[in-house]
Coordinates of C-alpha atoms in Angstrom, one line a residue:
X1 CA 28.6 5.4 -12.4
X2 CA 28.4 6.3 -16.3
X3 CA 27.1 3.7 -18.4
X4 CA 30.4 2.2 -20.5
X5 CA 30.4 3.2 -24.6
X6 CA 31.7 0.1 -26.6
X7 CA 35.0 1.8 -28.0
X8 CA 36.0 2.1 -23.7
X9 CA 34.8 5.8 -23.1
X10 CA 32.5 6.6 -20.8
X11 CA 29.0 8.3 -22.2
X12 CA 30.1 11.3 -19.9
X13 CA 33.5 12.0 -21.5
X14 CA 32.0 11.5 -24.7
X15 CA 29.2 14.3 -24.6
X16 CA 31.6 16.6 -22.6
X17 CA 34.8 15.8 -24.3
X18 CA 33.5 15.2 -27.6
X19 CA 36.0 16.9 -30.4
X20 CA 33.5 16.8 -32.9
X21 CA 32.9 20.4 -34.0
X22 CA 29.4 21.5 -35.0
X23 CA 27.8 21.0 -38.3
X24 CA 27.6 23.3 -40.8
X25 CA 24.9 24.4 -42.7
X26 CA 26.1 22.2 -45.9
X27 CA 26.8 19.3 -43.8
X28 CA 23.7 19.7 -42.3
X29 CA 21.7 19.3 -45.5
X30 CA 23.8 16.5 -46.9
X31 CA 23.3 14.5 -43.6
X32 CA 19.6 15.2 -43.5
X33 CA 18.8 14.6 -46.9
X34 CA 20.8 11.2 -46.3
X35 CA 18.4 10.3 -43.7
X36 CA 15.2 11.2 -45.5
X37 CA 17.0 9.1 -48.6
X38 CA 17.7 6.2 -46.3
X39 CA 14.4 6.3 -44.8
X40 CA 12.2 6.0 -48.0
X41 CA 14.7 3.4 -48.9
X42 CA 14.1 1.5 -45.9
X43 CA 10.3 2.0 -45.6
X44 CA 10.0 0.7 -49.4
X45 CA 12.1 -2.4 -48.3
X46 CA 9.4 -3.2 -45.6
X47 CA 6.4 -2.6 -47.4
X48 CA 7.8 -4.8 -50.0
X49 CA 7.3 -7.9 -47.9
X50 CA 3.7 -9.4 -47.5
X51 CA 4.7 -9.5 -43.6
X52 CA 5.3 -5.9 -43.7
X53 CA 2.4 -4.5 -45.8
X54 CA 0.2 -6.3 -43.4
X55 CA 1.3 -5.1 -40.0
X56 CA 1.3 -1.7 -41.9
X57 CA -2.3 -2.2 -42.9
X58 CA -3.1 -3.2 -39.3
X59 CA -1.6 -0.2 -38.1
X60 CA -3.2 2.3 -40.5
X61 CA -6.8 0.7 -39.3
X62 CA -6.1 0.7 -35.7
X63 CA -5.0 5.1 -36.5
X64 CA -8.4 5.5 -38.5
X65 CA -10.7 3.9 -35.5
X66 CA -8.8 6.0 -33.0
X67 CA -7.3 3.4 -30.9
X68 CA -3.5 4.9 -31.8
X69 CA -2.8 8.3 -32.1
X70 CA -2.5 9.7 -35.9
X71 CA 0.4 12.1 -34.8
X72 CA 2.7 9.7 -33.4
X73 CA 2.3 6.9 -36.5
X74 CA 2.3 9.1 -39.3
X75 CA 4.6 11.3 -40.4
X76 CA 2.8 14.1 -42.0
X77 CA 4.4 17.3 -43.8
X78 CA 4.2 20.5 -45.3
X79 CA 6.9 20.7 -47.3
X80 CA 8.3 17.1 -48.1
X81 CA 7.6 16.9 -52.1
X82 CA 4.4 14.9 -52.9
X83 CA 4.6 11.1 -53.6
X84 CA 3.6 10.4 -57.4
X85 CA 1.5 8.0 -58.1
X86 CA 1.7 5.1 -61.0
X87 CA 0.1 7.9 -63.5
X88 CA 1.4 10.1 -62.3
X89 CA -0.4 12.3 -60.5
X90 CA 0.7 14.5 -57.4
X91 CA -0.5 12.9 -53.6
X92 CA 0.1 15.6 -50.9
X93 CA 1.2 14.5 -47.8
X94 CA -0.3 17.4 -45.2
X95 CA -2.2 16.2 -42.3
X96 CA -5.5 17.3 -43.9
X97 CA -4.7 15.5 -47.0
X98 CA -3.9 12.4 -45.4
X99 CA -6.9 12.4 -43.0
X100 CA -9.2 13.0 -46.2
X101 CA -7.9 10.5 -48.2
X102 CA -7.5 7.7 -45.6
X103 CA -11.0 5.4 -45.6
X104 CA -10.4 5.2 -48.7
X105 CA -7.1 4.4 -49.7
X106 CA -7.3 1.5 -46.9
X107 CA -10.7 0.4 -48.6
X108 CA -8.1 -0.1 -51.9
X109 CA -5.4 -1.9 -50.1
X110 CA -8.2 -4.2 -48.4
X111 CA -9.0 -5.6 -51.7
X112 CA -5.5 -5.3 -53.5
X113 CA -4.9 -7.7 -49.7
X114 CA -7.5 -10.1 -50.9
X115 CA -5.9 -10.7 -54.8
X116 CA -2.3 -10.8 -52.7
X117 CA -1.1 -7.9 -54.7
X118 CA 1.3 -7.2 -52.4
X119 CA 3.7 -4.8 -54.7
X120 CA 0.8 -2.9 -55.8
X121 CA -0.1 -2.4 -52.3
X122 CA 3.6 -1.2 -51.2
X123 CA 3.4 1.8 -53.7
X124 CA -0.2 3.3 -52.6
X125 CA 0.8 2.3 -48.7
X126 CA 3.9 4.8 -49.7
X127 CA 1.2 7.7 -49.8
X128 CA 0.4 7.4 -46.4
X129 CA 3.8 8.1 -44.9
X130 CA 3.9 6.0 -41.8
X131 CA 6.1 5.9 -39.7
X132 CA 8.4 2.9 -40.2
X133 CA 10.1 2.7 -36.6
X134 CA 6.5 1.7 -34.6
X135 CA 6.1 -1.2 -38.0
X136 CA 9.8 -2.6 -38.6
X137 CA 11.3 -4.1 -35.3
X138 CA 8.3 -7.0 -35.3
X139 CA 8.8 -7.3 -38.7
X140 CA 12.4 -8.3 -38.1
X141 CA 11.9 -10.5 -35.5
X142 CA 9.4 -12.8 -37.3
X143 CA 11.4 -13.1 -40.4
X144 CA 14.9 -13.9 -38.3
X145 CA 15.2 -17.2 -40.2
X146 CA 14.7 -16.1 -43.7
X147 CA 17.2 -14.4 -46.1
X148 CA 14.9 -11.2 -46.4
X149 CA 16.2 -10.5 -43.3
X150 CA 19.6 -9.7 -43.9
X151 CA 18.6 -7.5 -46.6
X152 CA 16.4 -5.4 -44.4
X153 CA 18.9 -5.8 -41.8
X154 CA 21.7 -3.8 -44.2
X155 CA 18.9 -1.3 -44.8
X156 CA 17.9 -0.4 -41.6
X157 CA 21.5 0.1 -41.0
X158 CA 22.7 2.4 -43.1
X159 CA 19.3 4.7 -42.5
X160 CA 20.3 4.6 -38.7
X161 CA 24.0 5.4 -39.2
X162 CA 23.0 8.6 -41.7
X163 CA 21.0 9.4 -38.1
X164 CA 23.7 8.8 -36.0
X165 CA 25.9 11.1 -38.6
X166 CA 23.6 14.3 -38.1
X167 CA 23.0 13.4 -34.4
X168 CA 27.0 13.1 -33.9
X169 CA 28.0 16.6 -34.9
X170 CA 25.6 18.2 -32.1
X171 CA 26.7 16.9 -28.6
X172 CA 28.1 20.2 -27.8
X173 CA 24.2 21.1 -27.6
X174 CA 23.9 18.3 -25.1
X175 CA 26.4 19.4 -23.1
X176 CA 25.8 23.0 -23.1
X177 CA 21.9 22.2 -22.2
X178 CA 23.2 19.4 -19.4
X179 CA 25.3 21.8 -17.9
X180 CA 21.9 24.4 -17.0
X181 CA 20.3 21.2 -15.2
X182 CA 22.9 20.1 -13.1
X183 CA 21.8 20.4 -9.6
X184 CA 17.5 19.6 -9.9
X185 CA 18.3 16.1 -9.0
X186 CA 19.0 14.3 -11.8
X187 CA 22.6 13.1 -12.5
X188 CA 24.7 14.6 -15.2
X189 CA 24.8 10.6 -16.5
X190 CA 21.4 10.7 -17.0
X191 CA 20.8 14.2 -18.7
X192 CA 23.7 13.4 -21.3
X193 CA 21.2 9.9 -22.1
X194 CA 17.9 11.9 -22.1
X195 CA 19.5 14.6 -24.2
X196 CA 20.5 12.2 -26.6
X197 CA 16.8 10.2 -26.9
X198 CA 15.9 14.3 -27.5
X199 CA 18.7 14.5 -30.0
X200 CA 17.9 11.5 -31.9
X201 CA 14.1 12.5 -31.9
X202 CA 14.7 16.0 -33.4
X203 CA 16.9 13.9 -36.0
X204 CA 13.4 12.1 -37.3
X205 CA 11.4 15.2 -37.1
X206 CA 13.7 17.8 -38.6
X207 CA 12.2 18.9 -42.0
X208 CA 15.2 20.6 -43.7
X209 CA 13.1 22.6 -46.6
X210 CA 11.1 24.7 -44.0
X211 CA 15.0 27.2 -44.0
X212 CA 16.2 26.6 -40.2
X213 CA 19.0 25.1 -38.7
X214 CA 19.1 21.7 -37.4
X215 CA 20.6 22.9 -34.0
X216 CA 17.9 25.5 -33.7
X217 CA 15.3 23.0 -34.0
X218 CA 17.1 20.4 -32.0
X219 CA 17.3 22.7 -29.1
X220 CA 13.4 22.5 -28.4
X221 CA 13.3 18.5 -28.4
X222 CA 16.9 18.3 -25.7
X223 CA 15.4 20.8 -23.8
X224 CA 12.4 19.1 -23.4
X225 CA 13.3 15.7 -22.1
X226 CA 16.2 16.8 -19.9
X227 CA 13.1 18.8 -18.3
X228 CA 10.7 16.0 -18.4
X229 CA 13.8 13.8 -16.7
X230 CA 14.4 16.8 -14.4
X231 CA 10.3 16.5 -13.5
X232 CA 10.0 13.0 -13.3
X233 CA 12.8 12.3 -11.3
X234 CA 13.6 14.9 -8.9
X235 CA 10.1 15.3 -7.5
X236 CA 8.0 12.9 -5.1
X237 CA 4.6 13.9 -6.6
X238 CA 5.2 14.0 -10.9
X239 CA 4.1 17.6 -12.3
X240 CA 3.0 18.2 -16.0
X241 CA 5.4 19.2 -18.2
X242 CA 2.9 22.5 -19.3
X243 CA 2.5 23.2 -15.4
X244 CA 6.3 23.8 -15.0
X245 CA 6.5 26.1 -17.3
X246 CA 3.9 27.8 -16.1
X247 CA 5.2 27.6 -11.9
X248 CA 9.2 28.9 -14.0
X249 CA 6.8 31.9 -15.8
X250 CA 5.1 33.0 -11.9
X251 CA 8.1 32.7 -9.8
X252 CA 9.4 35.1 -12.4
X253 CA 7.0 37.8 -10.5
X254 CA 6.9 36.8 -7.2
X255 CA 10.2 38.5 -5.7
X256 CA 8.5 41.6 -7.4
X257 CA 5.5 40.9 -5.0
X258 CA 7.5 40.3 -2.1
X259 CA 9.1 43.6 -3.0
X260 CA 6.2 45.8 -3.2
X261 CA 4.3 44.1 -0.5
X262 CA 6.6 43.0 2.1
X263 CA 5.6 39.3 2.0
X264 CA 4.8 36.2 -0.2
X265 CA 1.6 36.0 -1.8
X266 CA -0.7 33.3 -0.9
X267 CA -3.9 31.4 -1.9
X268 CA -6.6 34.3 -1.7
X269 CA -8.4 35.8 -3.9
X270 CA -6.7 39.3 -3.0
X271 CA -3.3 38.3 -3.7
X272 CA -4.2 36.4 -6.9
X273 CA -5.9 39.6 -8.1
X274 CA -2.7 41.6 -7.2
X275 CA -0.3 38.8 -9.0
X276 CA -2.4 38.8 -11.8
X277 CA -2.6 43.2 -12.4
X278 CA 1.3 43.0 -11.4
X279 CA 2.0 39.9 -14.2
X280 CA -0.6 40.0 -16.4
X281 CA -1.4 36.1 -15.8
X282 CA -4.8 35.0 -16.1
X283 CA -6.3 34.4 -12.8
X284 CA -7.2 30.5 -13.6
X285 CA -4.0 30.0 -14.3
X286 CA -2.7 31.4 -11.5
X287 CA -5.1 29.2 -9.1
X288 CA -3.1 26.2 -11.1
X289 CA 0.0 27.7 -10.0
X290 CA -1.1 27.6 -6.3
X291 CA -1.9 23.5 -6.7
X292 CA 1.1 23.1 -8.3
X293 CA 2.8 24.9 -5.3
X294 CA 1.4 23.3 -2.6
X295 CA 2.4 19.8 -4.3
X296 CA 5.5 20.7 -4.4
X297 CA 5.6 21.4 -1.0
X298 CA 4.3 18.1 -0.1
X299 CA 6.5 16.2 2.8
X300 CA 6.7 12.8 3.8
X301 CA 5.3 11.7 7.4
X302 CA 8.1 10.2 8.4
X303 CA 10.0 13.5 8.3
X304 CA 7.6 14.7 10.7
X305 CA 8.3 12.2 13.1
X306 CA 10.8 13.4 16.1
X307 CA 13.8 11.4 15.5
X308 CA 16.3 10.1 18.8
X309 CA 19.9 11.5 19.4
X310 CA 22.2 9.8 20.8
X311 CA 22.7 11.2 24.0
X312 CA 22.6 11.1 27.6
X313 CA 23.0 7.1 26.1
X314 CA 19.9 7.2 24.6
X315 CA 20.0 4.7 21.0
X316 CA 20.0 6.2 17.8
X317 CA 16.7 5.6 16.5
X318 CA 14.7 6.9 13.6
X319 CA 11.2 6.6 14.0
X320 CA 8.7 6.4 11.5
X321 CA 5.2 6.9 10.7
X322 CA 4.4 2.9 9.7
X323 CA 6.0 2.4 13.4
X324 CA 3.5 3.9 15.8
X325 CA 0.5 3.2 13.9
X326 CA -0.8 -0.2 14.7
X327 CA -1.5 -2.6 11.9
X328 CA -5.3 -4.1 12.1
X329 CA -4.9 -6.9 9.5
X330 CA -2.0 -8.8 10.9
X331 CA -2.2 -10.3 14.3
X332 CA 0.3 -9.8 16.6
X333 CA 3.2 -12.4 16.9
X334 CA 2.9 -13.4 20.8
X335 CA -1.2 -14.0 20.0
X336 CA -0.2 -16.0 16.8
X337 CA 2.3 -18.1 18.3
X338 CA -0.3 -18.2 21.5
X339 CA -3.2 -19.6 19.0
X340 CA -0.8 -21.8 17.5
X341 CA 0.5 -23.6 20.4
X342 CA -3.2 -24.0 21.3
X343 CA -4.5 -25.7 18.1
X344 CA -1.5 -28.4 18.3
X345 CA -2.5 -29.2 21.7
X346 CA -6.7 -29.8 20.4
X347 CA -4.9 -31.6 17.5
X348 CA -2.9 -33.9 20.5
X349 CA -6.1 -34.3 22.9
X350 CA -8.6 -35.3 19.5
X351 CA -5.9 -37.9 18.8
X352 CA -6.9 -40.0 21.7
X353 CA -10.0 -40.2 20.5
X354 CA -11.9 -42.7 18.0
X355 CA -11.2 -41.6 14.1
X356 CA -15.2 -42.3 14.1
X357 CA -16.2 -39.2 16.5
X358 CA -13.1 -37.0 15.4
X359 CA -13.3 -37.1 12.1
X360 CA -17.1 -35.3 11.9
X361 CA -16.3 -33.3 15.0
X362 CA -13.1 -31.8 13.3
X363 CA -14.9 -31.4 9.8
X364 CA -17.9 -29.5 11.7
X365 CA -16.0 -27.5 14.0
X366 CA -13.1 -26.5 11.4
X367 CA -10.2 -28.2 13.2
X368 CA -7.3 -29.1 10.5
X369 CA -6.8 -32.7 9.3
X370 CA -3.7 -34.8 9.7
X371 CA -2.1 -37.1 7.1
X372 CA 1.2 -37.1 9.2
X373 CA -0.1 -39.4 12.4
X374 CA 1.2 -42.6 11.9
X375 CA -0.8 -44.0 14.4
X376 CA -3.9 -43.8 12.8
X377 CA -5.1 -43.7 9.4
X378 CA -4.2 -40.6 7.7
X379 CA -7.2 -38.0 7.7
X380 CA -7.5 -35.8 5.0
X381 CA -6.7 -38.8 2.6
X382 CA -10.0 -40.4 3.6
X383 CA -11.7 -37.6 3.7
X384 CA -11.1 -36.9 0.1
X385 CA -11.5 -41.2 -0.5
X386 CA -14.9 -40.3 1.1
X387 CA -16.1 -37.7 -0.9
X388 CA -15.2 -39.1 -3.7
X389 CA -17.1 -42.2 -3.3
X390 CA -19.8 -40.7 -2.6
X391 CA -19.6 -38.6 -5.8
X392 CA -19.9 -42.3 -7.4
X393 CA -16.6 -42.0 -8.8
X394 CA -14.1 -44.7 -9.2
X395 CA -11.1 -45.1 -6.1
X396 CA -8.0 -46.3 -6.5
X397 CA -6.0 -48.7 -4.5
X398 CA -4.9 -46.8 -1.8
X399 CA -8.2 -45.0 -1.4
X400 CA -10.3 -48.1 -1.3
X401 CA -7.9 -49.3 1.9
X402 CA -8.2 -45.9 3.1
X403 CA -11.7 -46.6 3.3
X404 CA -11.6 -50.4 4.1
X405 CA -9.9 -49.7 6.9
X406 CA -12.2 -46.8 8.5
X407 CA -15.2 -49.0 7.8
X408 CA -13.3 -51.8 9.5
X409 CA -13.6 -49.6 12.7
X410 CA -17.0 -49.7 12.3
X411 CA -18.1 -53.1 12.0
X412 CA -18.3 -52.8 8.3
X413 CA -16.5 -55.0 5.8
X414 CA -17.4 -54.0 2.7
X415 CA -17.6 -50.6 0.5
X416 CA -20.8 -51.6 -0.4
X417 CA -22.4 -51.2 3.1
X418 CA -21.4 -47.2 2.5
X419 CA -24.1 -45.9 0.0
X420 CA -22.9 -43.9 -2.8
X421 CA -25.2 -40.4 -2.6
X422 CA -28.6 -40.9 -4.3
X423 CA -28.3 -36.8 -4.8
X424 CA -25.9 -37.1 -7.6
X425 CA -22.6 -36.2 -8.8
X426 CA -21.4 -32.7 -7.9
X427 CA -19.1 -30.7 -10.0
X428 CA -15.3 -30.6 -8.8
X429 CA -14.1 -26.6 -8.5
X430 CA -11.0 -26.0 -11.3
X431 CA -7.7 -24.4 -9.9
X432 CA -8.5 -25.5 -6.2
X433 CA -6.3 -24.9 -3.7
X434 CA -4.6 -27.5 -1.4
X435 CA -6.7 -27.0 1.4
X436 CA -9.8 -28.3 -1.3
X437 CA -11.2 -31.4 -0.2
X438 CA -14.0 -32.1 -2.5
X439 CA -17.9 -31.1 -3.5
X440 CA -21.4 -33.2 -3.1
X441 CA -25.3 -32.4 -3.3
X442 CA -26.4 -31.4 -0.1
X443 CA -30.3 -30.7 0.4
X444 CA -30.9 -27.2 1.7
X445 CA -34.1 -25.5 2.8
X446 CA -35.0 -22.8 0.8
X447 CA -36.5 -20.8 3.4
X448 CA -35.9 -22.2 6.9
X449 CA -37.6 -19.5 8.7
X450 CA -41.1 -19.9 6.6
X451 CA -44.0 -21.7 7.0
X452 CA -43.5 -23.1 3.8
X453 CA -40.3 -24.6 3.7
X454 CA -38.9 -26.0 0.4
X455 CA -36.0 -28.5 0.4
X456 CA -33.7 -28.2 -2.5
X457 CA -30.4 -29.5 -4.2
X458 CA -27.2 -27.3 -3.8
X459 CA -23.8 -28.0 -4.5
X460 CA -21.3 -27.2 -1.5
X461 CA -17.6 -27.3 -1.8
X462 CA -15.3 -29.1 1.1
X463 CA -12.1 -26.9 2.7
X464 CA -9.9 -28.1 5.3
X465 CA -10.3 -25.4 8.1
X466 CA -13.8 -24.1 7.4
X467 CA -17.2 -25.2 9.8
X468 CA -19.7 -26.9 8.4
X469 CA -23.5 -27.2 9.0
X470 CA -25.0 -30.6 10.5
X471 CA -26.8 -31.6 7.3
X472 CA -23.3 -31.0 5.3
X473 CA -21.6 -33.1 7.6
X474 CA -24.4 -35.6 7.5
X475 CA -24.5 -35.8 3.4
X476 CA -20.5 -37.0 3.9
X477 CA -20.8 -39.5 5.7
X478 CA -24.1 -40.9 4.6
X479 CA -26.1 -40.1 8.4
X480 CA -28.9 -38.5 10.0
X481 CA -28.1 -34.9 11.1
X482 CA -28.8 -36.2 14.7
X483 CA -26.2 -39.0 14.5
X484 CA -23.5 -36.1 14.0
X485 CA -25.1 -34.0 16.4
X486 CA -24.5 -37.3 18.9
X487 CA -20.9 -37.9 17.8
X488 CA -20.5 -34.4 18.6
X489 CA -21.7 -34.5 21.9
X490 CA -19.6 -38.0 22.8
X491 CA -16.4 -36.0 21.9
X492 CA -17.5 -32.8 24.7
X493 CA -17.7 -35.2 27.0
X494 CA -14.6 -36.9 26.3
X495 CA -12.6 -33.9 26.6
X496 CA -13.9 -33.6 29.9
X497 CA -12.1 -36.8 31.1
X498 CA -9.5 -35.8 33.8
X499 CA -6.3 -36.8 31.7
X500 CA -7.2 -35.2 28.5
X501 CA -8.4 -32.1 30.7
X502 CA -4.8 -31.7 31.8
X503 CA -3.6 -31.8 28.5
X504 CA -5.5 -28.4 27.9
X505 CA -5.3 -26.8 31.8
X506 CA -2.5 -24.2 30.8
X507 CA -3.8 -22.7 27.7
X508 CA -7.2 -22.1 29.6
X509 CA -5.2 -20.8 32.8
X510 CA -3.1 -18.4 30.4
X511 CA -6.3 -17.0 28.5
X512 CA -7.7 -16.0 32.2
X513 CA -4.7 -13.5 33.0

C-alpha cells in the first residue's frame, strides 16, 4: 500500500496524477537562484552560532585527515561567483582552490576559536562552502531550548520550501522514468519515493550558470536511484551499480552472437575473443560480465529440493535444504529430554545422602546445586557462604546460619573451628553470570610431570556445573586432597545400596538398548 501524503492523497496519485505542468526555463532560474539565496542565508545563520562554527570546524578537520569524504561535505564549483573576503579580495571556490587553501584557513579559524571570535570565524568558514545539510540537524537539536532556534528553524524553512518549489514542477520526470522500471521487482510505490530522494538531490547539485536545463540534469540523478532501488532490491546477490551498466551494454550484442553462431556464448576464451571483435568491448571487461552473469544466475537450495504433490494422498510438503541436513550443535530433543530425566534422578538419589559427602562429590563431579530442597539446607547458598568466608570477607546473617548449621552436622559449633585460607583473598570476576559461585587461591604445581616440581599460587574461579580438581575442592573446604578423595569414595558406595540402586535401574536399562 502507498505511503498516505498529509493533504489525504496517496504518493502514487500524486506523482502520476500530478497537474503541475513543467517548469519553464524562467521559472527554472527564479526557483534555483531562490534556493542558492536561501541556502547562503541559511548556512550564514548557522555559522553565526558558536555551536555551529564548531561542529563546522570539526567537520572541516575530520575532511582534511581523510576520515570523511571531501566530495560529499563540500560543495565545490566552477561557476558559482567567488566569496569576497573583508578587503575585498576574490576567494575561488573550485575543488583545486579549496584543497589548496584548506590547512591553512583551518590553522586561522583554530586561533580566531581560541580568542572566541566567533563572527570573524563565520565569514572565512563561508570560503569553504560546506555543505550545511551533514552540519545543521545536530545543531538544531542541541539548541531546542533556546530562542536561536526558532530563528534557524524559519531559515531552514524557507530554504527547503524554495527546494520543494523547483522539485515540484518536475514529477512528470518521475513518472515518465517510474513507468520504464515497472516490472524489475520493485513496486511502482517505491520508485515514485526513490525518484524523488533523486529529484531532491539533483535540486542541491544543480548549478544553473553552467546553461542547461534543470530537467536535463535531473534526469541523470532519478535515473540513478530508481536503478540502484531496481539493483538493490530485485536481486538476491547486490550488483554494482557500474557492473549493470556494463551487463545492459553486452546483452546489447549477444542476440547478434546467437545470430551468427547459432548459440549463446559462454565463459571461454574463444567466445570472449569473438564478443569482443563483434562489440568492440575490452576483453577484461567482458570476463566481468561473465561474474556478473553467473551471480545473477545464482539459485537458492531450497529450490532444488524435490518438493511433494498432493497425490495418490500423499501431504503437501515442501522440503528444504535446512531439513535434511542434520544440525551438529544442537542435541536432539528425545536425548535432551533423556539426559534431563537422568540428572533429576542423580539429583533425587544424592539427596539421601549426608550434605557433608554430597556437597564435595557434586562440586567435583559437576552435578548442579539445589537451593529449592526444603529438607536440607539450601546448597549453592552455602557454597557461596563458604567461599566467601574463606576469602576472609565479612557474612551476613543468613550466611553465618547457613554455615552454623552445616558445621553443626559436623560436630563443630563455631565459625572459628573453619579456618579462613592462609593463601589470601582472591579477586571476585565482574559481570559474572548466575551460575558464578565465587574465586580463592588454590596452590598449583607448576610442572606436575617434572622432576622439579614447583608449587605456586593461582586464582581459580567457582561455576555451578563445571568439575573440579581434588586440590580445588580441598582449598574450599579447608581439607587434605585425600579427605575428598575419601568422601568421594563413601558416596560410590552409597549409591550402590540396593534401594538407591533402584532409583537409577531404568535409566541404566534404557542406555543398554
Amino acid at each position: 500500500m502507498a505511503p498516505e501524503h498529509p493533504n489525504g492523497f496517496g504518493l502514487e496519485e500524486e506523482y502520476f496524477d500530478s497537474p503541475l505542468p513543467l517548469l519553464t526555463r524562467e521559472e527554472e532560474l527564479t526557483y534555483t537562484k531562490d534556493v542558492e539565496h536561501t541556502r547562503r542565508e541559511f548556512t550564514h545563520a548557522i555559522l553565526s552560532t558558536p555551536l555551529g562554527i564548531r561542529r563546522a570546524l570539526e567537520t572541516l578537520h575530520d575532511i582534511q585527515n581523510g576520515v570523511l569524504p571531501f566530495g560529499r561535505f563540500i560543495r565545490a564549483s566552477q561557476t558559482e561567483p567567488a566569496y569576497a573576503t573583508k578587503n575585498g579580495q576574490p576567494v575561488s571556490l573550485s575543488e583545486s582552490a579549496i584543497h589548496k587553501r584548506l590547512p591553512s584557513t583551518l590553522r586561522q579559524l583554530d586561533i580566531l576559536l581560541a580568542q572566541h571570535q566567533y563572527k570573524e570565524m563565520a565569514h572565512i568558514a563561508l570560503t569553504l562552502p560546506l555543505d550545511i545539510d551533514k552540519v545543521h540537524i545536530p545543531v538544531l537539536k542541541e539548541l531546542r531550548t533556546t530562542a536561536t532556534h526558532q530563528r534557524l528553524t524559519d531559515k531552514y524553512a524557507t530554504y527547503n520550501q524554495a527546494r520543494h518549489n523547483l522539485a515540484n514542477g518536475n514529477h512528470r520526470l518521475v513518472k515518465f522514468f517510474a513507468n520504464k522500471y515497472i516490472g524489475k521487482g520493485v513496486s511502482r510505490a517505491d520508485l515514485c519515493g526513490e525518484g524523488e530522494i533523486g529529484l531532491l538531490r539533483a535540486v542541491d547539485k544543480f548549478e544553473w550558470r553552467m546553461g542547461f536545463k534543470f530537467g536535463t540534469y535531473a534526469t541523470w540523478w532519478i535515473r540513478q536511484a530508481m536503478q540502484r532501488a531496481v539493483d538493490n532490491q530485485s536481486s538476491i546477490i547486490r550488483i554494482p551499480l557500474h557492473n549493470t551498466e556494463l551487463e545492459t551494454s553486452v546483452r546489447s550484442y549477444l542476440t547478434r552472437f546467437q545470430e551468427e553462431y547459432g548459440r549463446s556464448p559462454r565463459n571461454t576464451d574463444g567466445d570472449i575473443w569473438r564478443l569482443e571483435a563483434l562489440s568492440g568491448i575490452s576483453e577484461e571487461a567482458l570476463r566481468e560480465y561473465f561474474q556478473i552473469f553467473n551471480l545473477r544466475n545464482t539459485r537458492n537450495f531450497d529450490d532444488l529440493m524435490p518438493q511433494n504433490k498432493p497425490d495418490k494422498g500423499t501431504p503437501d510438503e515442501s522440503f528444504t535444504l535446512g531439513s535434511i541436513l542434520k544440525d551438529t550443535h544442537t542435541a536432539e530433543v528425545p536425548l535432551t529430554v533423556h539426559q534431563n530425566d537422568i540428572r533429576d534422578a542423580v539429583i533425587r538419589v544424592l539427596r539421601t545422602i549426608s550434605l557433608t559427602c554430597r556437597l564435595p562429590f557434586k562440586i567435583r563431579n559437576g552435578i548442579a546445586l539445589t537451593d529449592e530442597d526444603d529438607t536440607s539446607i539450601p546448597e549453592r547458598s552455602l557454597l557461596k557462604a563458604i567461599i566467601r568466608h574463606r576469602n576472609g570477607h565479612r557474612l551476613t546473617k543468613d550466611e553465618k546460619e547457613l554455615l552454623l548449621s552445616y558445621l553443626d552436622l559436623q560436630g563443630k559449633r563455631d565459625i572459628k573451628s573453619f579456618p579462613v585460607s592462609k593463601l589470601g583473598r582472591a579477586p571476585v570476576l565482574a559481570d559474572a553470570d548466575d551460575q558464578y559461585l565465587g574465586s580463592l587461591l588454590v596452590r598449583k604445581s607448576e610442572n606436575p610431570h617434572g622432576h622439579r616440581r614447583r608449587r605456586i599460587l593461582k586464582p581459580v574461579d567457582f561455576f555451578e556445573g563445571a568439575t573440579y580438581t581434588l586440590d580445588e575442592v580441598s582449598t574450599i573446604f579447608a581439607v587434605t586432597r585425600e579427605r575428598i578423595r575419601q568422601l568421594e569414595t563413601q558416596v560410590f558406595k552409597k549409591l550402590k545400596n540396593s534401594e538407591r540402586q533402584s532409583m537409577l535401574q531404568p535409566y541404566a536399562d534404557a542406555a543398554l538398548l
